[in-house]
Short mmCIF file of C-alpha atoms in Angstrom, two decimals:
data_model
loop_
_atom_site.label_atom_id
_atom_site.label_comp_id
_atom_site.label_asym_id
_atom_site.label_seq_id
_atom_site.Cartn_x
_atom_site.Cartn_y
_atom_site.Cartn_z
CA MET M 1 42.66 64.00 93.49
CA SER M 2 45.73 63.68 90.78
CA GLU M 3 48.48 63.52 93.23
CA PRO M 4 49.41 60.67 95.99
CA ARG M 5 48.41 62.06 99.10
CA ASP M 6 51.89 60.89 100.93
CA ILE M 7 54.64 63.46 100.45
CA HIS M 8 57.64 60.71 100.62
CA ALA M 9 56.05 58.13 97.97
CA TYR M 10 55.31 61.27 95.50
CA LEU M 11 59.50 62.41 95.64
CA ALA M 12 60.72 59.01 96.00
CA GLU M 13 59.14 58.30 92.18
CA PHE M 14 61.45 61.37 91.37
CA GLU M 15 64.17 59.37 91.72
CA ASP M 16 62.81 56.53 90.19
CA ILE M 17 63.59 58.94 86.67
CA PRO M 18 66.86 57.68 85.14
CA GLY M 19 69.41 61.25 84.25
CA THR M 20 66.72 63.29 85.45
CA ARG M 21 67.16 65.99 88.47
CA VAL M 22 64.00 66.81 89.64
CA PHE M 23 64.12 69.98 91.33
CA THR M 24 62.74 69.46 94.15
CA ALA M 25 62.22 71.47 97.46
CA ALA M 26 65.82 69.41 98.63
CA ARG M 27 67.30 71.52 95.42
CA ALA M 28 65.61 74.73 96.44
CA ARG M 29 67.14 74.44 99.70
CA GLN M 30 70.58 73.16 98.12
CA GLY M 31 70.66 75.39 95.25
CA TYR M 32 69.33 78.76 96.48
CA HIS M 33 72.36 81.04 96.49
CA LEU M 34 73.52 79.02 93.79
CA ASN M 35 70.44 79.83 91.49
CA GLN M 36 70.55 83.36 92.87
CA PHE M 37 74.05 83.93 92.01
CA ALA M 38 73.02 82.89 88.31
CA MET M 39 69.25 84.92 88.50
CA SER M 40 71.57 88.37 88.91
CA LEU M 41 72.95 87.72 85.62
CA ILE M 42 69.94 89.13 83.98
CA LYS M 43 71.44 92.90 84.77
CA PRO M 44 73.57 93.46 81.83
CA GLU M 45 76.06 95.07 84.44
CA ASN M 46 76.52 91.93 86.10
CA ARG M 47 77.17 89.86 83.08
CA GLU M 48 79.84 92.30 82.62
CA LYS M 49 81.25 91.64 86.15
CA TRP M 50 80.98 89.14 86.11
CA LYS M 51 83.31 88.22 81.96
CA ALA M 52 86.11 90.67 83.68
CA ASP M 53 86.41 88.12 85.86
CA GLU M 54 84.33 85.23 87.08
CA ALA M 55 86.25 84.08 90.31
CA ALA M 56 85.51 87.53 92.25
CA TYR M 57 81.88 87.80 91.24
CA LEU M 58 81.66 84.74 92.36
CA ALA M 59 83.66 85.73 95.37
CA GLU M 60 80.35 87.75 96.24
CA TRP M 61 78.15 84.80 96.36
CA PRO M 62 77.72 82.60 99.58
CA LEU M 63 78.42 79.44 97.56
CA SER M 64 80.00 76.15 98.36
CA ASP M 65 83.43 75.33 96.82
CA GLU M 66 81.86 72.57 95.12
CA GLN M 67 79.05 75.04 93.63
CA LYS M 68 82.03 78.07 92.85
CA GLN M 69 84.51 74.99 91.13
CA ALA M 70 81.39 73.07 88.96
CA MET M 71 80.07 76.82 88.05
CA LEU M 72 83.76 78.03 86.96
CA ALA M 73 84.04 74.41 84.67
CA ARG M 74 80.47 74.98 83.26
CA ASP M 75 79.74 71.18 84.97
CA TYR M 76 76.04 71.26 84.40
CA ASN M 77 75.61 68.31 86.05
CA ARG M 78 77.71 68.05 88.73
CA LEU M 79 75.38 71.81 89.11
CA LEU M 80 72.11 69.86 89.13
CA ASP M 81 73.50 67.91 92.05
CA LEU M 82 74.16 70.66 93.30
CA GLY M 83 71.08 72.20 93.60
CA GLY M 84 71.24 73.64 90.06
CA ASN M 85 68.00 75.00 88.04
CA ILE M 86 68.26 74.79 85.10
CA TYR M 87 65.73 78.34 84.45
CA PHE M 88 68.61 79.98 86.52
CA LEU M 89 71.90 77.95 85.01
CA ALA M 90 70.47 79.03 81.65
CA LYS M 91 71.37 82.95 82.47
CA VAL M 92 75.39 81.81 82.72
CA PHE M 93 74.86 80.17 79.09
CA SER M 94 73.23 82.52 78.17
CA THR M 95 76.05 85.31 78.85
CA ASP M 96 78.31 82.21 77.66
CA GLY M 97 76.61 83.09 74.48
CA GLN M 98 75.14 79.41 74.38
CA SER M 99 71.84 78.23 72.64
CA PHE M 100 69.87 75.54 74.83
CA VAL M 101 70.74 72.86 72.49
CA GLN M 102 74.32 73.66 73.16
CA ALA M 103 74.77 74.15 77.06
CA VAL M 104 71.58 70.71 77.55
CA SER M 105 73.99 68.55 74.93
CA THR M 106 76.93 69.05 77.53
CA MET M 107 74.63 66.76 80.09
CA THR M 108 74.23 64.02 77.70
CA GLY M 109 77.55 62.49 76.72
CA VAL M 110 77.32 62.89 73.14
CA SER M 111 78.53 65.61 70.74
CA VAL M 112 76.98 69.01 70.34
CA GLU M 113 76.65 67.61 66.39
CA GLU M 114 75.34 64.37 67.76
CA TYR M 115 72.70 66.16 69.82
CA GLN M 116 71.52 68.55 66.73
CA ALA M 117 71.52 65.25 65.08
CA MET M 118 69.36 63.62 67.19
CA MET M 119 67.33 65.95 67.89
CA ASN M 120 66.64 66.16 64.22
CA ALA M 121 65.96 62.73 64.00
CA GLY M 122 63.16 63.91 66.00
CA GLY M 123 64.80 63.04 69.72
CA ARG M 124 65.52 60.83 72.14
CA SER M 125 62.97 58.05 72.57
CA PRO M 126 61.19 57.47 75.87
CA GLN M 127 62.00 53.77 75.31
CA GLY M 128 64.42 52.50 78.00
CA VAL M 129 64.48 55.29 79.94
CA ARG M 130 61.31 55.81 82.09
CA SER M 131 62.24 53.83 85.26
CA LYS M 132 65.14 52.30 86.58
CA LYS M 133 63.27 49.71 88.80
CA ASP M 134 61.28 48.43 85.95
CA SER M 135 64.66 49.15 83.41
CA ASN M 136 61.95 50.32 80.58
CA MET P 1 28.68 90.44 79.50
CA ALA P 2 32.55 88.90 78.82
CA ARG P 3 32.44 85.59 77.39
CA ILE P 4 34.78 83.06 76.83
CA THR P 5 34.73 82.61 72.91
CA ALA P 6 37.62 80.59 72.62
CA GLY P 7 40.90 77.89 74.21
CA VAL P 8 44.77 78.12 72.56
CA GLY P 9 47.19 76.24 73.63
CA CYS P 10 50.60 77.04 72.65
CA SER P 11 54.08 75.58 73.55
CA HIS P 12 56.49 79.03 74.23
CA VAL P 13 60.04 77.34 73.04
CA PRO P 14 62.46 80.87 73.71
CA LEU P 15 63.86 80.02 70.38
CA LEU P 16 60.60 80.92 68.85
CA GLY P 17 61.01 84.40 69.69
CA VAL P 18 65.10 84.60 67.94
CA ALA P 19 64.06 82.92 64.84
CA HIS P 20 60.86 85.77 64.33
CA ASP P 21 62.90 88.78 65.78
CA GLN P 22 66.20 87.39 63.44
CA GLY P 23 63.56 87.39 60.22
CA LYS P 24 64.35 83.48 59.78
CA ASP P 25 61.04 82.07 60.63
CA ARG P 26 60.85 81.14 57.19
CA ASP P 27 63.95 79.24 57.02
CA ALA P 28 64.02 75.43 55.75
CA TYR P 29 64.33 74.78 59.74
CA PHE P 30 61.82 77.16 60.94
CA ALA P 31 59.12 76.79 58.54
CA PRO P 32 57.45 73.90 59.74
CA ILE P 33 57.12 75.37 63.16
CA PHE P 34 55.82 78.79 61.78
CA GLU P 35 53.90 77.68 58.80
CA GLY P 36 51.50 76.06 61.34
CA PHE P 37 50.64 78.84 63.24
CA ASP P 38 49.65 80.57 59.77
CA TRP P 39 45.42 79.69 60.03
CA THR P 40 45.84 80.68 63.45
CA ARG P 41 47.17 84.32 62.43
CA GLU P 42 44.16 84.64 60.27
CA TRP P 43 41.96 83.57 62.41
CA GLU P 44 42.75 85.51 65.05
CA LYS P 45 42.61 88.53 62.58
CA GLN P 46 39.04 87.48 62.83
CA GLU P 47 38.18 87.01 66.10
CA LYS P 48 40.12 90.73 67.00
CA PRO P 49 39.73 88.91 71.12
CA ASP P 50 39.65 92.18 73.53
CA VAL P 51 41.77 90.32 76.26
CA VAL P 52 43.71 86.90 76.44
CA ILE P 53 43.98 85.64 79.80
CA LEU P 54 47.94 83.59 79.49
CA VAL P 55 48.28 81.14 81.53
CA TYR P 56 51.87 80.42 81.68
CA ASN P 57 55.17 80.29 83.56
CA ASP P 58 57.90 82.36 84.78
CA HIS P 59 61.65 81.45 83.67
CA ALA P 60 62.77 82.70 86.53
CA SER P 61 62.52 86.38 84.76
CA ALA P 62 60.44 88.14 86.92
CA PHE P 63 60.26 86.21 89.91
CA ASP P 64 63.77 84.61 91.65
CA MET P 65 63.57 81.96 94.44
CA LYS P 66 63.18 84.98 96.59
CA ILE P 67 59.03 84.34 96.21
CA ILE P 68 57.39 81.19 94.24
CA PRO P 69 53.75 81.81 93.96
CA THR P 70 51.86 78.59 92.54
CA PHE P 71 48.98 80.61 91.04
CA ALA P 72 50.15 84.43 90.25
CA ILE P 73 47.63 87.01 88.33
CA GLY P 74 48.82 90.24 86.24
CA CYS P 75 47.02 93.81 87.61
CA GLY P 76 48.88 95.80 86.12
CA GLU P 77 48.33 98.39 82.86
CA SER P 78 51.20 96.92 81.30
CA TYR P 79 54.19 95.05 81.29
CA LYS P 80 57.65 95.46 79.44
CA PRO P 81 59.73 92.01 78.13
CA ALA P 82 62.08 91.07 80.46
CA ASP P 83 66.24 91.09 79.77
CA GLU P 84 66.47 86.94 79.98
CA GLY P 85 69.79 87.01 79.78
CA TRP P 86 70.95 88.00 75.67
CA GLY P 87 68.77 91.74 76.24
CA PRO P 88 64.83 91.79 76.33
CA ARG P 89 63.15 90.57 72.93
CA PRO P 90 62.58 93.53 70.94
CA VAL P 91 58.60 93.19 70.60
CA PRO P 92 56.09 95.72 72.47
CA ASP P 93 54.88 96.06 75.98
CA VAL P 94 52.59 93.93 76.28
CA PRO P 95 48.90 96.18 77.88
CA GLY P 96 46.76 94.47 80.71
CA HIS P 97 43.23 94.94 81.69
CA PRO P 98 43.52 95.70 85.26
CA ASP P 99 39.36 95.99 85.63
CA LEU P 100 38.93 92.52 84.45
CA ALA P 101 42.18 91.34 86.45
CA TRP P 102 41.02 92.78 89.36
CA HIS P 103 37.36 91.98 89.12
CA VAL P 104 39.31 87.81 88.19
CA ALA P 105 41.39 87.87 90.94
CA GLN P 106 38.32 88.87 93.97
CA SER P 107 36.18 85.94 92.24
CA LEU P 108 38.99 83.53 92.13
CA ILE P 109 40.11 84.30 96.06
CA LEU P 110 36.27 83.85 97.15
CA ASP P 111 36.22 80.61 95.17
CA GLU P 112 38.92 79.62 97.22
CA PHE P 113 42.10 80.12 95.19
CA ASP P 114 45.07 81.48 96.51
CA MET P 115 46.27 84.25 94.53
CA THR P 116 48.85 86.39 94.14
CA ILE P 117 48.33 89.43 93.03
CA ILE P 118 51.05 91.04 91.20
CA ASN P 119 51.22 94.96 90.20
CA GLU P 120 54.70 95.36 88.00
CA MET P 121 56.69 92.76 86.25
CA GLU P 122 58.50 91.78 83.63
CA VAL P 123 57.07 89.06 81.22
CA ASP P 124 59.55 87.09 79.35
CA HIS P 125 59.40 84.30 76.64
CA GLY P 126 56.70 82.09 78.29
CA LEU P 127 54.39 84.79 77.68
CA THR P 128 55.80 87.28 74.51
CA VAL P 129 56.24 83.79 72.30
CA PRO P 130 52.92 82.50 72.07
CA LEU P 131 52.24 85.95 71.63
CA THR P 132 54.65 86.61 68.51
CA MET P 133 52.93 82.97 67.23
CA MET P 134 49.35 84.47 66.91
CA PHE P 135 49.81 87.74 66.06
CA GLY P 136 53.00 88.00 64.06
CA ASP P 137 55.19 91.27 63.67
CA VAL P 138 53.15 94.26 65.51
CA ALA P 139 54.14 97.43 65.79
CA GLU P 140 51.73 96.77 69.29
CA TRP P 141 50.04 93.90 70.56
CA PRO P 142 46.00 93.94 69.12
CA VAL P 143 44.61 92.52 72.11
CA LYS P 144 44.86 93.25 76.19
CA VAL P 145 46.87 90.13 78.07
CA ILE P 146 46.19 89.12 81.88
CA PRO P 147 49.66 87.48 82.53
CA LEU P 148 48.50 84.21 84.90
CA ALA P 149 51.47 82.59 86.22
CA VAL P 150 51.95 79.05 87.44
CA ASN P 151 55.29 77.65 88.92
CA VAL P 152 55.48 74.50 87.37
CA VAL P 153 59.51 75.01 87.76
CA THR P 154 60.04 74.14 91.60
CA TYR P 155 58.24 71.43 93.05
CA PRO P 156 55.88 70.51 93.62
CA PRO P 157 53.91 72.40 90.81
CA PRO P 158 49.88 72.56 90.96
CA SER P 159 48.04 69.22 90.20
CA GLY P 160 46.24 69.18 86.83
CA ASN P 161 43.35 68.70 89.00
CA ARG P 162 44.02 71.46 90.92
CA CYS P 163 44.72 73.50 87.33
CA TRP P 164 41.52 72.39 86.21
CA ALA P 165 39.66 74.06 88.83
CA LEU P 166 41.27 77.34 88.35
CA GLY P 167 40.09 77.18 84.57
CA GLU P 168 35.86 76.65 85.81
CA ALA P 169 36.70 78.94 87.79
CA ILE P 170 37.95 81.94 85.50
CA ALA P 171 35.58 80.74 83.37
CA ARG P 172 32.60 81.75 86.66
CA ALA P 173 34.73 84.95 86.79
CA VAL P 174 34.38 85.95 83.73
CA ALA P 175 31.11 85.40 82.97
CA SER P 176 30.00 87.62 86.09
CA PHE P 177 31.74 90.38 84.40
CA PRO P 178 29.38 93.11 83.49
CA GLU P 179 31.38 94.55 80.31
CA ASP P 180 31.00 92.96 77.02
CA LEU P 181 33.95 91.39 76.82
CA ASN P 182 35.36 88.76 73.96
CA VAL P 183 37.84 86.55 76.16
CA GLN P 184 40.05 83.89 75.08
CA VAL P 185 42.45 81.24 77.66
CA TRP P 186 45.94 80.16 76.14
CA GLY P 187 47.20 77.23 78.16
CA THR P 188 51.11 77.33 77.57
CA GLY P 189 54.08 75.99 77.71
CA GLY P 190 54.69 72.16 77.41
CA MET P 191 54.81 69.06 74.95
CA SER P 192 57.37 66.29 75.38
CA HIS P 193 61.04 68.66 76.02
CA GLN P 194 63.67 67.80 79.22
CA LEU P 195 66.08 70.11 79.53
CA GLN P 196 68.34 68.73 81.63
CA GLY P 197 69.98 65.82 83.10
CA PRO P 198 71.73 62.83 80.49
CA ARG P 199 68.47 62.57 79.50
CA ALA P 200 67.97 65.54 77.99
CA GLY P 201 66.43 65.42 74.49
CA LEU P 202 63.02 63.40 75.46
CA ILE P 203 60.44 63.09 72.52
CA ASN P 204 57.32 60.90 72.58
CA LYS P 205 55.22 62.28 69.87
CA GLU P 206 52.99 59.74 70.83
CA TRP P 207 52.50 60.66 74.50
CA ASP P 208 51.56 64.48 73.05
CA ASN P 209 49.45 63.63 70.09
CA ASP P 210 47.31 62.00 72.96
CA PHE P 211 47.93 64.76 75.34
CA LEU P 212 45.84 67.06 72.52
CA ASP P 213 43.19 64.89 71.89
CA GLY P 214 42.35 64.64 75.18
CA LEU P 215 41.74 68.57 74.98
CA VAL P 216 39.15 68.09 72.53
CA GLY P 217 35.39 66.59 73.30
CA ASP P 218 33.82 66.22 76.47
CA THR P 219 36.17 63.92 78.31
CA ASP P 220 38.58 65.11 81.67
CA ARG P 221 40.31 62.15 81.85
CA LEU P 222 43.98 64.35 81.63
CA ARG P 223 42.99 66.46 85.12
CA ARG P 224 43.54 62.89 86.64
CA VAL P 225 47.33 62.32 84.59
CA PRO P 226 50.05 62.28 87.44
CA HIS P 227 53.03 64.69 87.88
CA ILE P 228 55.35 61.37 87.60
CA GLU P 229 53.15 60.35 84.09
CA TYR P 230 54.58 64.11 82.93
CA LEU P 231 58.19 63.31 83.66
CA ARG P 232 58.17 59.53 82.89
CA GLU P 233 56.84 60.24 79.52
CA THR P 234 57.59 63.58 78.46
CA GLY P 235 60.50 64.66 80.46
CA SER P 236 61.06 66.93 83.32
CA GLU P 237 59.75 70.19 81.35
CA GLY P 238 57.15 68.44 80.23
CA ILE P 239 55.06 69.14 83.26
CA GLU P 240 54.30 72.83 81.71
CA MET P 241 51.27 70.68 79.88
CA VAL P 242 49.48 70.90 82.99
CA MET P 243 49.61 75.18 82.62
CA TRP P 244 47.04 73.75 79.58
CA LEU P 245 44.56 71.69 81.74
CA ILE P 246 43.68 75.72 82.75
CA MET P 247 42.86 76.76 79.55
CA ARG P 248 40.60 73.42 79.01
CA GLY P 249 38.63 73.77 82.54
CA ALA P 250 38.23 77.18 81.70
CA LEU P 251 36.30 76.08 78.52
CA GLY P 252 33.55 73.97 79.97
CA LYS P 253 32.29 70.64 79.43
CA ARG P 254 32.76 69.84 76.02
CA THR P 255 35.19 71.49 73.22
CA THR P 256 35.63 71.26 69.61
CA ALA P 257 38.94 71.38 67.73
CA ILE P 258 39.27 74.14 65.05
CA HIS P 259 42.89 73.57 64.49
CA ARG P 260 45.97 71.53 65.89
CA HIS P 261 49.46 71.51 64.36
CA TYR P 262 52.43 69.62 65.77
CA HIS P 263 55.87 69.58 64.60
CA VAL P 264 59.73 67.94 65.76
CA PRO P 265 61.99 69.35 66.14
CA CYS P 266 62.01 73.15 68.02
CA SER P 267 65.11 73.08 69.49
CA ASN P 268 64.84 71.02 72.17
CA THR P 269 61.22 70.67 72.22
CA ALA P 270 58.23 69.26 70.76
CA ILE P 271 56.00 72.68 69.62
CA GLY P 272 52.45 71.84 69.73
CA HIS P 273 49.15 74.19 69.53
CA ILE P 274 45.38 73.81 69.27
CA VAL P 275 42.76 76.00 68.66
CA LEU P 276 39.60 74.92 71.43
CA ARG P 277 35.54 76.05 70.84
CA PRO P 278 33.68 76.09 73.69
CA ASP P 279 30.91 73.35 72.69
CA ASN P 280 28.90 73.11 75.83
CA GLY P 281 25.39 71.74 74.87
CA GLU P 282 24.12 73.31 77.52
CA SER P 283 22.09 76.71 78.05
CA LEU P 284 24.46 79.35 77.02
CA ASP P 285 25.89 79.57 73.53
CA THR P 286 29.79 80.92 73.62
CA ARG P 287 30.97 80.25 70.79
CA GLY P 288 32.28 83.64 69.18
CA GLY P 289 30.11 83.28 65.56
CA SER P 290 32.81 84.53 63.29
CA ALA P 291 33.23 82.63 59.96
CA ALA P 292 36.53 81.19 60.73
CA SER P 293 34.41 78.59 63.77
CA ASP P 294 33.09 76.82 61.17
CA ALA P 295 37.13 76.55 59.40
CA PRO P 296 37.72 72.38 58.83
CA LEU P 297 40.24 70.83 61.29
CA THR P 298 43.53 71.30 60.23
CA ALA P 299 45.16 67.60 61.11
#
């Protein structure tokens, strides 16, 4: 057995990772329609409708006002907090013509150029970002 | 009798499909990545596997939030490349092997794995990028593919131990298929990456290389690595490495590495791949016996 039997202990640990939103069942439940909206953009005709009038297309989905506003603002950290999943949100930034690097860098507080330079230098070190409680 | 002759572990970064499709795979940025697969492409030409059981994860392409199977096996005749938001990749349809796939599905279910059976779906970069890395630019894929999809998106994903055990059950299933087939098992995805949140861009070369070490020889320590360790050490999407353990479990007690490659960065991730032979020292010699099996280990 490689996982704890206590699901509450299992889930609690995910909240201890700095700067990370694990896609738990609670987030999956919260973000169901948000992710299904994003998923709809795999169809070219839906991408065209979305691009023609984002607010009108969003209005067809039962999202919260917060989710709609965060989506229109492309506030990806906020969208993760509201139940978004990065693989689903990828349909949105792909439709925007953005790469993973471009979209993901917007969540980190640095510019795209700085983020790319960090990746080219070997990426973000795990030192200091493993655990909130242990500050390492 | 069908036999498993090799296992491949490999990242499946979507950017590599884009780079290949646009002819950029020997650019300064991509050359160190694609060169790591040159050996493997030559080796695959010699190996000529009949079937690859390709363990991968769907990235919100075939499956949305309506249905989330933990383990699903493709039993269809063929699979079209999915449109992931920028149009389908210009690669051939992926031919299935329904007879072996149905056989494996039945065997796994009797072996107490609750498989979801899929007869129609599209396959995304998780499956087509590894095919491109191993076989290059082809008019038709030179192998039949059994897609085996694992949920590593919505938590909890299956444990490493369960993945390893599924691999062991796949080996039993393949060994009981009467047709003489050369079968490889690939575990794809993973190595350090985090695609989300302020910690995005996490790369842990030391941990990744220790993981690669753990696939070789007769240790089974990796099956006991908990989810939280993958997440803390390799980033939220590093959890995809549990899929490599299905491949490893299918190879039996002991393995020998015949090729290994690791590079950072590839988009937001580390890219790693490893080619393993089953080397069980048991009654059945399942090695393929080609010249490539004597090739030196490439660091």
